[in-house]
PDB file of C-alpha atoms in Angstrom:
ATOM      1  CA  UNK V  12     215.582 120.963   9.714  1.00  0.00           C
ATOM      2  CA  UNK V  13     214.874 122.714  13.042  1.00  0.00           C
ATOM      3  CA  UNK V  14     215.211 121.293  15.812  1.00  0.00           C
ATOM      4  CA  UNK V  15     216.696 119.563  18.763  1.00  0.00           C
ATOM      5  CA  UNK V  16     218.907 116.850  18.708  1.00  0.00           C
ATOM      6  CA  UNK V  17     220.543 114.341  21.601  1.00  0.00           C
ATOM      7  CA  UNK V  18     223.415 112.223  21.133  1.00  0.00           C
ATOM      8  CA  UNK V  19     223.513 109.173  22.015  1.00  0.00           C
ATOM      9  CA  UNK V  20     220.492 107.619  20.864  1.00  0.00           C
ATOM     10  CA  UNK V  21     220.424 104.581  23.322  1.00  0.00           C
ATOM     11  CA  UNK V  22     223.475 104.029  25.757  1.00  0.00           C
ATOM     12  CA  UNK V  23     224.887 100.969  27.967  1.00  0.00           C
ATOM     13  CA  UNK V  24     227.093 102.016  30.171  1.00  0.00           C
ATOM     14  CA  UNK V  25     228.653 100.178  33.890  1.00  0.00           C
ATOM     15  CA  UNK V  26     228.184 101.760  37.089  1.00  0.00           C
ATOM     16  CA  UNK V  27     230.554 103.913  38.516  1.00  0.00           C
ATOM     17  CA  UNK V  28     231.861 105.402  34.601  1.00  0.00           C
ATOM     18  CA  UNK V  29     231.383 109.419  34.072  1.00  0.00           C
ATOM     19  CA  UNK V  30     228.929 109.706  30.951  1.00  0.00           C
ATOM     20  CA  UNK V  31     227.809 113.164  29.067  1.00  0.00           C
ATOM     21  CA  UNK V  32     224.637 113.138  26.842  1.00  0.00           C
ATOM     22  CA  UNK V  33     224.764 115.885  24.799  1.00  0.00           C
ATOM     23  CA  UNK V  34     222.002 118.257  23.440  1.00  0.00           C
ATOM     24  CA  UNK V  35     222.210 120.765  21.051  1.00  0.00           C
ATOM     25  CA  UNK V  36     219.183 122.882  19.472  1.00  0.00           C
ATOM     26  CA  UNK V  37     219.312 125.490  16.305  1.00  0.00           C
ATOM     27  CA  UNK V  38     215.913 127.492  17.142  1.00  0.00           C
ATOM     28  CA  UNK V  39     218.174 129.746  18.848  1.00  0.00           C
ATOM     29  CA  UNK V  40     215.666 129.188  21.872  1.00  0.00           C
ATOM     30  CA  UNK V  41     216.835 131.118  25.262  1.00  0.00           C
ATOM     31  CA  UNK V  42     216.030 128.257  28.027  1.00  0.00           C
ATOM     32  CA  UNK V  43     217.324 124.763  28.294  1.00  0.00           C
ATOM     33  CA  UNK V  44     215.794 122.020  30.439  1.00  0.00           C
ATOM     34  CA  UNK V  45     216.730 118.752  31.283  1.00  0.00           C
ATOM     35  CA  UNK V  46     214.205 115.907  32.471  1.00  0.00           C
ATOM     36  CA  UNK V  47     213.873 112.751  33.171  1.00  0.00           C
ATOM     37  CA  UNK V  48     211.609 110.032  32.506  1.00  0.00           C
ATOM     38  CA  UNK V  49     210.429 107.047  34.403  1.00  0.00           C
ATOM     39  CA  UNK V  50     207.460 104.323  34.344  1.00  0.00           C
ATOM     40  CA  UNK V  51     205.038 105.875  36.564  1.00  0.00           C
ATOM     41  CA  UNK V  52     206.469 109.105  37.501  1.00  0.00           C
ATOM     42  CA  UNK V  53     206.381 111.313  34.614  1.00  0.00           C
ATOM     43  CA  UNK V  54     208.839 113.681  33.492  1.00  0.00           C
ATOM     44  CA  UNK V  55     211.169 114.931  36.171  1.00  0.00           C
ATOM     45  CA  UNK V  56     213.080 118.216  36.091  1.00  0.00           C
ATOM     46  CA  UNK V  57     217.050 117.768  36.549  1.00  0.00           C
ATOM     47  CA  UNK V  58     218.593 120.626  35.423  1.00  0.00           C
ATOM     48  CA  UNK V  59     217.493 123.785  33.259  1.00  0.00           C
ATOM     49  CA  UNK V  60     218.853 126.775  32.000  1.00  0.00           C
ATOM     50  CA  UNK V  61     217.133 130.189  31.147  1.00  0.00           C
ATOM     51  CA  UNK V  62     219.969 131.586  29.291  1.00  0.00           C
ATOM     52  CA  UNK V  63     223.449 131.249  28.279  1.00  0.00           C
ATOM     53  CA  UNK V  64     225.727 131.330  31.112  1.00  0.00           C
ATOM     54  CA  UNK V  65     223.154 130.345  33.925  1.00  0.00           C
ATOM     55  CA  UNK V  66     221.953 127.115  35.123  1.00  0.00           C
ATOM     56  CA  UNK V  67     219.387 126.276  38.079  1.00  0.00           C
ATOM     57  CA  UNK V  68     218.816 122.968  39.409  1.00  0.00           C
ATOM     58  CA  UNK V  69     215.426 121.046  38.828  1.00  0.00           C
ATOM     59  CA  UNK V  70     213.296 118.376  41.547  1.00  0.00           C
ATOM     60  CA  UNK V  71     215.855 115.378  40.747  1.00  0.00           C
ATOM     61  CA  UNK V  72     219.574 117.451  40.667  1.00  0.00           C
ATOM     62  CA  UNK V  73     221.547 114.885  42.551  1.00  0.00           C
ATOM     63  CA  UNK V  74     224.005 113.123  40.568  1.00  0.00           C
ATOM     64  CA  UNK V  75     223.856 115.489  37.617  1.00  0.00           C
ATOM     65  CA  UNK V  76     225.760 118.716  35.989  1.00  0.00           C
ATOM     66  CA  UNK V  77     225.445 120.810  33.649  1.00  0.00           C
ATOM     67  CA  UNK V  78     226.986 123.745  31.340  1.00  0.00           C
ATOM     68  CA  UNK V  79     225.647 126.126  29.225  1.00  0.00           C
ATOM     69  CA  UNK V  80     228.568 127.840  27.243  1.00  0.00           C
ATOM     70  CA  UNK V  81     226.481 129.123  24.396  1.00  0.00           C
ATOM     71  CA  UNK V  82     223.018 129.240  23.597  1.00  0.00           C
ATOM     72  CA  UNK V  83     222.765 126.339  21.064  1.00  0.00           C
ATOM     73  CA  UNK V  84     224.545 123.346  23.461  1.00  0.00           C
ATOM     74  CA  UNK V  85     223.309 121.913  26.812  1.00  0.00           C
ATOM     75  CA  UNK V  86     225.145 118.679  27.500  1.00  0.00           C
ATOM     76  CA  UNK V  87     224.266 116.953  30.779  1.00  0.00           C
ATOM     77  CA  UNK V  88     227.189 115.204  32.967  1.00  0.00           C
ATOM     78  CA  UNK V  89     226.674 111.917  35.464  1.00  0.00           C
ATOM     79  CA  UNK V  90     230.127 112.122  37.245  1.00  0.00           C
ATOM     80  CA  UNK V  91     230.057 108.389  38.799  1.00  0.00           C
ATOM     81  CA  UNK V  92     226.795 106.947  37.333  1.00  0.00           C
ATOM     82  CA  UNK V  93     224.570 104.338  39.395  1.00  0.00           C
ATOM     83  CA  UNK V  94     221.921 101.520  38.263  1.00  0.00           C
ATOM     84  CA  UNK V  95     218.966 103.946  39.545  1.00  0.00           C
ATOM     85  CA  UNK V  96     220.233 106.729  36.572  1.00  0.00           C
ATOM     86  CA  UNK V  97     218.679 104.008  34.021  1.00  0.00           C
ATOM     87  CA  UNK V  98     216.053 106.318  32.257  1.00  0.00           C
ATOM     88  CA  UNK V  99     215.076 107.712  29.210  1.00  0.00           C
ATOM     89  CA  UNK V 100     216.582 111.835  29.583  1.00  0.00           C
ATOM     90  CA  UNK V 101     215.008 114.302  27.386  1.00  0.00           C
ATOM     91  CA  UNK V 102     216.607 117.255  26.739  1.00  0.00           C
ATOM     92  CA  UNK V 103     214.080 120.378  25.838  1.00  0.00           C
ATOM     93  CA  UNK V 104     214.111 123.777  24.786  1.00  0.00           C
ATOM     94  CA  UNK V 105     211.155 126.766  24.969  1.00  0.00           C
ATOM     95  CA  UNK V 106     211.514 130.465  23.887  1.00  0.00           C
ATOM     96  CA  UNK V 107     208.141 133.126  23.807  1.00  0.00           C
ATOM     97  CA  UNK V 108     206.106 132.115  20.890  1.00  0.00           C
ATOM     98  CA  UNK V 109     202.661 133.826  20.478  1.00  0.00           C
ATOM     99  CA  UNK V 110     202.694 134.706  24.151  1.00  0.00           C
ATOM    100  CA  UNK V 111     202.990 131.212  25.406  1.00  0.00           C
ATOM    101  CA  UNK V 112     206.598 130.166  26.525  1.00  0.00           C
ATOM    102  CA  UNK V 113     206.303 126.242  24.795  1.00  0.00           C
ATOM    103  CA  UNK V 114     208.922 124.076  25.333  1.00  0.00           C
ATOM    104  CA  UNK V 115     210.017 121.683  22.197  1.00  0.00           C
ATOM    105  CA  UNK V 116     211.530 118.086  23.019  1.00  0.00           C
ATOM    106  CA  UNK V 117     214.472 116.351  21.559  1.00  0.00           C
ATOM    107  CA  UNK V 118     213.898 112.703  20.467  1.00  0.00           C
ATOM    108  CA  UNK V 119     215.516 111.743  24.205  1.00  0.00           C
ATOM    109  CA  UNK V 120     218.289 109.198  24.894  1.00  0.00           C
ATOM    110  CA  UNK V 121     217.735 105.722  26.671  1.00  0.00           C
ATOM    111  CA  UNK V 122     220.299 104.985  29.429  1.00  0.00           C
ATOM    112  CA  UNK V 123     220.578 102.390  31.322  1.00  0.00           C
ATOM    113  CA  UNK V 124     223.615 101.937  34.322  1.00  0.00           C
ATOM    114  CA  UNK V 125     224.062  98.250  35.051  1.00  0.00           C
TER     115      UNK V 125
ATOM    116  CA  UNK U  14     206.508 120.806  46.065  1.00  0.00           C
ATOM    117  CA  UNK U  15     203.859 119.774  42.892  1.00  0.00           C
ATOM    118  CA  UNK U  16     200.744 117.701  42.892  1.00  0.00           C
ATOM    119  CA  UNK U  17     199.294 116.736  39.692  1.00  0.00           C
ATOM    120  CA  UNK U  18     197.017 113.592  39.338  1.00  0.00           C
ATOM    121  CA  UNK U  19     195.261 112.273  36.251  1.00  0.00           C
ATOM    122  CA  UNK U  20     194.149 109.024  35.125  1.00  0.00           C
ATOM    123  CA  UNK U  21     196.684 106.514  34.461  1.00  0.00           C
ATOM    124  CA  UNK U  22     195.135 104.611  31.544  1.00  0.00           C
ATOM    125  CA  UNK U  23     191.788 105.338  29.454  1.00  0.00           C
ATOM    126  CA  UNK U  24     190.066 103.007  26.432  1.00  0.00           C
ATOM    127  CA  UNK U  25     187.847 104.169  23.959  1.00  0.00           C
ATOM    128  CA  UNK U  26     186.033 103.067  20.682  1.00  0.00           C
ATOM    129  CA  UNK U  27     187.436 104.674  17.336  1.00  0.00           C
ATOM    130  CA  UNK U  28     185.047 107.498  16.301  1.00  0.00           C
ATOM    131  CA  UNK U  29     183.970 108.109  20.065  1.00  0.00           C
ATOM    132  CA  UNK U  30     185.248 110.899  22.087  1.00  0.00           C
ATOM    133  CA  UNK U  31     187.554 110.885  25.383  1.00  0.00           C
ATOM    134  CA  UNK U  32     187.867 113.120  28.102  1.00  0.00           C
ATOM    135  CA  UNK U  33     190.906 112.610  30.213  1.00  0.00           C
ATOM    136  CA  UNK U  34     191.005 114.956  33.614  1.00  0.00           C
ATOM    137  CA  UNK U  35     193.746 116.436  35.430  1.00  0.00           C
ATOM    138  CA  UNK U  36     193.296 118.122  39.179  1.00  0.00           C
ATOM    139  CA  UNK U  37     196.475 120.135  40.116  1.00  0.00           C
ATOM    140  CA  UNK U  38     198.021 121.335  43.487  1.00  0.00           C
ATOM    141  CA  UNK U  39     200.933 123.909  43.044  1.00  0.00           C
ATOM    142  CA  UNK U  40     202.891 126.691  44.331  1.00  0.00           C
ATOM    143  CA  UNK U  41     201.714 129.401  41.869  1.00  0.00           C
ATOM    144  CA  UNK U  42     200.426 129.356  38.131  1.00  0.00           C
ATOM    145  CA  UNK U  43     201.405 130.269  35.434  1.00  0.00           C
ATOM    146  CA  UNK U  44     199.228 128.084  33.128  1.00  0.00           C
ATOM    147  CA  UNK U  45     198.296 124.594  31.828  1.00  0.00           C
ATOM    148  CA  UNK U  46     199.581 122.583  29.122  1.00  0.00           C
ATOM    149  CA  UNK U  47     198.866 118.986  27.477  1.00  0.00           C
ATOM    150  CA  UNK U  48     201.361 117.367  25.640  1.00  0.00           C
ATOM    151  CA  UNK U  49     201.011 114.025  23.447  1.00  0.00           C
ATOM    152  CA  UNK U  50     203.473 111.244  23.492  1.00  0.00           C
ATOM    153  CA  UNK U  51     203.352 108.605  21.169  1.00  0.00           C
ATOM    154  CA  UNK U  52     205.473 105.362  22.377  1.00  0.00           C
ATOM    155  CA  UNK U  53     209.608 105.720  22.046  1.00  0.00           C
ATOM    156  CA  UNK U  54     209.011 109.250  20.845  1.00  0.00           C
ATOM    157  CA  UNK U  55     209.278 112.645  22.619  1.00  0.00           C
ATOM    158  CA  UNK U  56     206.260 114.412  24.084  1.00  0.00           C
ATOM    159  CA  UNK U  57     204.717 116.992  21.645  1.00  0.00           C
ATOM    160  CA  UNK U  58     202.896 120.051  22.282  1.00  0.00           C
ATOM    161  CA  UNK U  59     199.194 119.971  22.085  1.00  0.00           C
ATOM    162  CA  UNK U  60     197.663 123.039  24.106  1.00  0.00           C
ATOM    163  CA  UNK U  61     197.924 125.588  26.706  1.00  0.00           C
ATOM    164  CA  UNK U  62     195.512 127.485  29.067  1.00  0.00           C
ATOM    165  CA  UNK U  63     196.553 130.222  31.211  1.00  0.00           C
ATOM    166  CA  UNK U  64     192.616 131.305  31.630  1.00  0.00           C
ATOM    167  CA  UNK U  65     189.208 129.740  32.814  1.00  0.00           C
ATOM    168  CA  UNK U  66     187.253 128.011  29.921  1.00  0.00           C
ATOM    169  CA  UNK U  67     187.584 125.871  26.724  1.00  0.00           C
ATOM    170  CA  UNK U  68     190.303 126.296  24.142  1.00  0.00           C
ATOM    171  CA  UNK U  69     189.302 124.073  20.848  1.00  0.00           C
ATOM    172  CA  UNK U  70     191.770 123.084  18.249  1.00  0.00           C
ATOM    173  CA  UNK U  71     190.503 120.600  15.961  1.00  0.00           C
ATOM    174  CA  UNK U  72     189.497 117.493  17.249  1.00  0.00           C
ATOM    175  CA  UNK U  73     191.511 118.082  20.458  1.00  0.00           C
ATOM    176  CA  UNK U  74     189.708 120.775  22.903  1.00  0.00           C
ATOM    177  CA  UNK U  75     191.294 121.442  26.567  1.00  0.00           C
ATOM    178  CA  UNK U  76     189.641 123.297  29.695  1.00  0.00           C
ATOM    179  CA  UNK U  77     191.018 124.594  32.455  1.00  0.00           C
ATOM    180  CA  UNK U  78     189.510 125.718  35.953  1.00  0.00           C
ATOM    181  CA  UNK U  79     192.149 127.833  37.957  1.00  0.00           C
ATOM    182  CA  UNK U  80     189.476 128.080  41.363  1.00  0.00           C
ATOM    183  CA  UNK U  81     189.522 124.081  41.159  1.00  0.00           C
ATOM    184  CA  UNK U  82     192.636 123.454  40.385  1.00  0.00           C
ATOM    185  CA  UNK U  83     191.428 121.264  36.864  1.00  0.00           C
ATOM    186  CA  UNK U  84     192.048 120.694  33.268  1.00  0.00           C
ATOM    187  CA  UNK U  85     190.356 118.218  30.904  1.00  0.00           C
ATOM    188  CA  UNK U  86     191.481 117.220  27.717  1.00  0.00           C
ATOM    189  CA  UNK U  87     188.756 116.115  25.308  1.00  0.00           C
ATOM    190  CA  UNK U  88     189.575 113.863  22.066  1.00  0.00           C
ATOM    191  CA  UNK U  89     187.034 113.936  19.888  1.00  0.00           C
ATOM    192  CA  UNK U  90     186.166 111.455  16.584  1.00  0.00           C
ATOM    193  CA  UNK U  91     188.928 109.217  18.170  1.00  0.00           C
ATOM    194  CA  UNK U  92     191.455 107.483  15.111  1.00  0.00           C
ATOM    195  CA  UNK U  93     193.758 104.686  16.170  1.00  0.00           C
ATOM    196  CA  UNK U  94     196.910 107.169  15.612  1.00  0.00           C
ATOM    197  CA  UNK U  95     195.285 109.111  18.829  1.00  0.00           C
ATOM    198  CA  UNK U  96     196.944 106.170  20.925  1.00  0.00           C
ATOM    199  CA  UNK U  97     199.173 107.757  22.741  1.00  0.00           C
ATOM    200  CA  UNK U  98     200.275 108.642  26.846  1.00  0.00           C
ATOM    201  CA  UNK U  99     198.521 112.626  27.283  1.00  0.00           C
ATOM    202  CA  UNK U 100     200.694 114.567  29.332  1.00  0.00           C
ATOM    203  CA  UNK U 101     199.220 117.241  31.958  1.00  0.00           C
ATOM    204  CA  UNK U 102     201.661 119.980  32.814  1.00  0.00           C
ATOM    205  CA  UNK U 103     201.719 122.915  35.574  1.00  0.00           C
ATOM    206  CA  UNK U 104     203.498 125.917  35.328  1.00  0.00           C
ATOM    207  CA  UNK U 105     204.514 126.990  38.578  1.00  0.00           C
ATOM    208  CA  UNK U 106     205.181 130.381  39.689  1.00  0.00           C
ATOM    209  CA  UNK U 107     208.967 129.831  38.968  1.00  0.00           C
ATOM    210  CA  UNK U 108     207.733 129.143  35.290  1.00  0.00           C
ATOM    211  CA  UNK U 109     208.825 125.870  35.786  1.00  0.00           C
ATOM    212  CA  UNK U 110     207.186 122.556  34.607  1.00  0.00           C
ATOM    213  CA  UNK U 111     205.384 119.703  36.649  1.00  0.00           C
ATOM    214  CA  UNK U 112     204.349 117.066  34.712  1.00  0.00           C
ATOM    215  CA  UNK U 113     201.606 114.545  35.567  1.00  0.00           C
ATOM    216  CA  UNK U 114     202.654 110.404  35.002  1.00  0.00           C
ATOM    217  CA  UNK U 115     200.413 110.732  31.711  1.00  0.00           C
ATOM    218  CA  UNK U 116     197.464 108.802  30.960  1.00  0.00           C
ATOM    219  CA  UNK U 117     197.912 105.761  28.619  1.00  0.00           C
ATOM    220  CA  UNK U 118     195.164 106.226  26.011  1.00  0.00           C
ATOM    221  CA  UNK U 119     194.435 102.757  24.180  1.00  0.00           C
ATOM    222  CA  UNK U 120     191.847 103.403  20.874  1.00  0.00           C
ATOM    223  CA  UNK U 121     190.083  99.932  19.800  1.00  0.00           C
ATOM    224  CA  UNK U 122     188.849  99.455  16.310  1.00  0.00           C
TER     225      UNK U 122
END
């Protein structure tokens, strides 16, 4: 089935430990995004990517990396992670469709840094 | 930076209909879009508007005023499965996303 997919589904981890949540999509889409979301404040841009190769950083950057080696993967990086990283991250993905550039939303992964 | 403000939570009667507003304030545009998303699940695409006036799709219609920087979103013949947080999104002239906090739409039997 088509789609995106994130890995882990739900994650625990201590402060301070390096985590990557990965993302991978098969709809062979060009761009990449990253978000973020918390009560109250919607879904927050981290990271995104418009093409293999290239990355750009979103409103929220700080703390984060990414890569984008090939079109399909997207994995997102939190070097030294701290209690105010506990969020749900959705990873997304949008190519031309119709003439409207859509973006599509993986099932998102719920972190939370104690 | 982004400004986009709508309604943090709406309740309606099953059968009635529900128009949920969104004003914007943003660096360029490059159109609207609503998303739906259901509790513990990912936002899904509903609609888009990129020009002035009403774009119907069903029961779900959405308009969109570029000169006053507004969108509504207008659920019609409400069912319970329309509980959901709707999602009003900017494109900016980077073709980037802003998302509103999403408005918390509670349908009573």
């Amino acid at each position: 089935i088509a789609g995106i997919t994130q890995a882990p589904t739900s994650q625990i981890l201590a402060a301070g430990r390096r985590m990557t949540l990965r993302c991978t999509q098969d709809m062979r889409h060009n761009a990449m995004y990253w978000y973020r979301q918390d009560l109250g404040l919607g879904l927050r841009l981290i990271h995104y990517s418009n093409t293999a190769g290239t990355t750009g950083k979103g409103e929220v950057p700080d703390g984060y990396s990414v890569s984008r080696a090939n079109t399909d993967d997207f994995p997102l990086t939190l070097a030294s992670a701290v209690p105010s990283q506990t969020s749900v991250y959705f990873c997304a993905s949008s190519d031309v469709d119709g003439g409207v550039d859509t973006q599509y939303f993986g099932p998102g992964t719920r972190l939370t840094v104690l | 930076g982004q400004n986009i403000d709508q309604p943090t939570e709406m309740t309606a009667t099953e059968g009635a209909i529900v128009q949920i507003n969104c004003t914007y304030q943003t660096s360029g545009f490059n159109g609207l879009f609503w998303y739906q998303q259901h509790a513990g699940e990912a936002p899904t695409f509903l609609s888009y508007n990129v020009l002035d006036g009403l774009e119907e799709k069903g029961r779900f219609s959405s308009f969109l005023s570029r000169s006053k920087g507004y969108s509504y979103l207008l659920l019609k013949e409400l069912q319970m499965k329309d509980s959901a947080s709707y999602l009003c999104a900017v494109r900016d002239g980077d073709y980037k996303l802003s998302f509103g906090a999403g408005t918390t739409v509670t349908v009573r039997a």
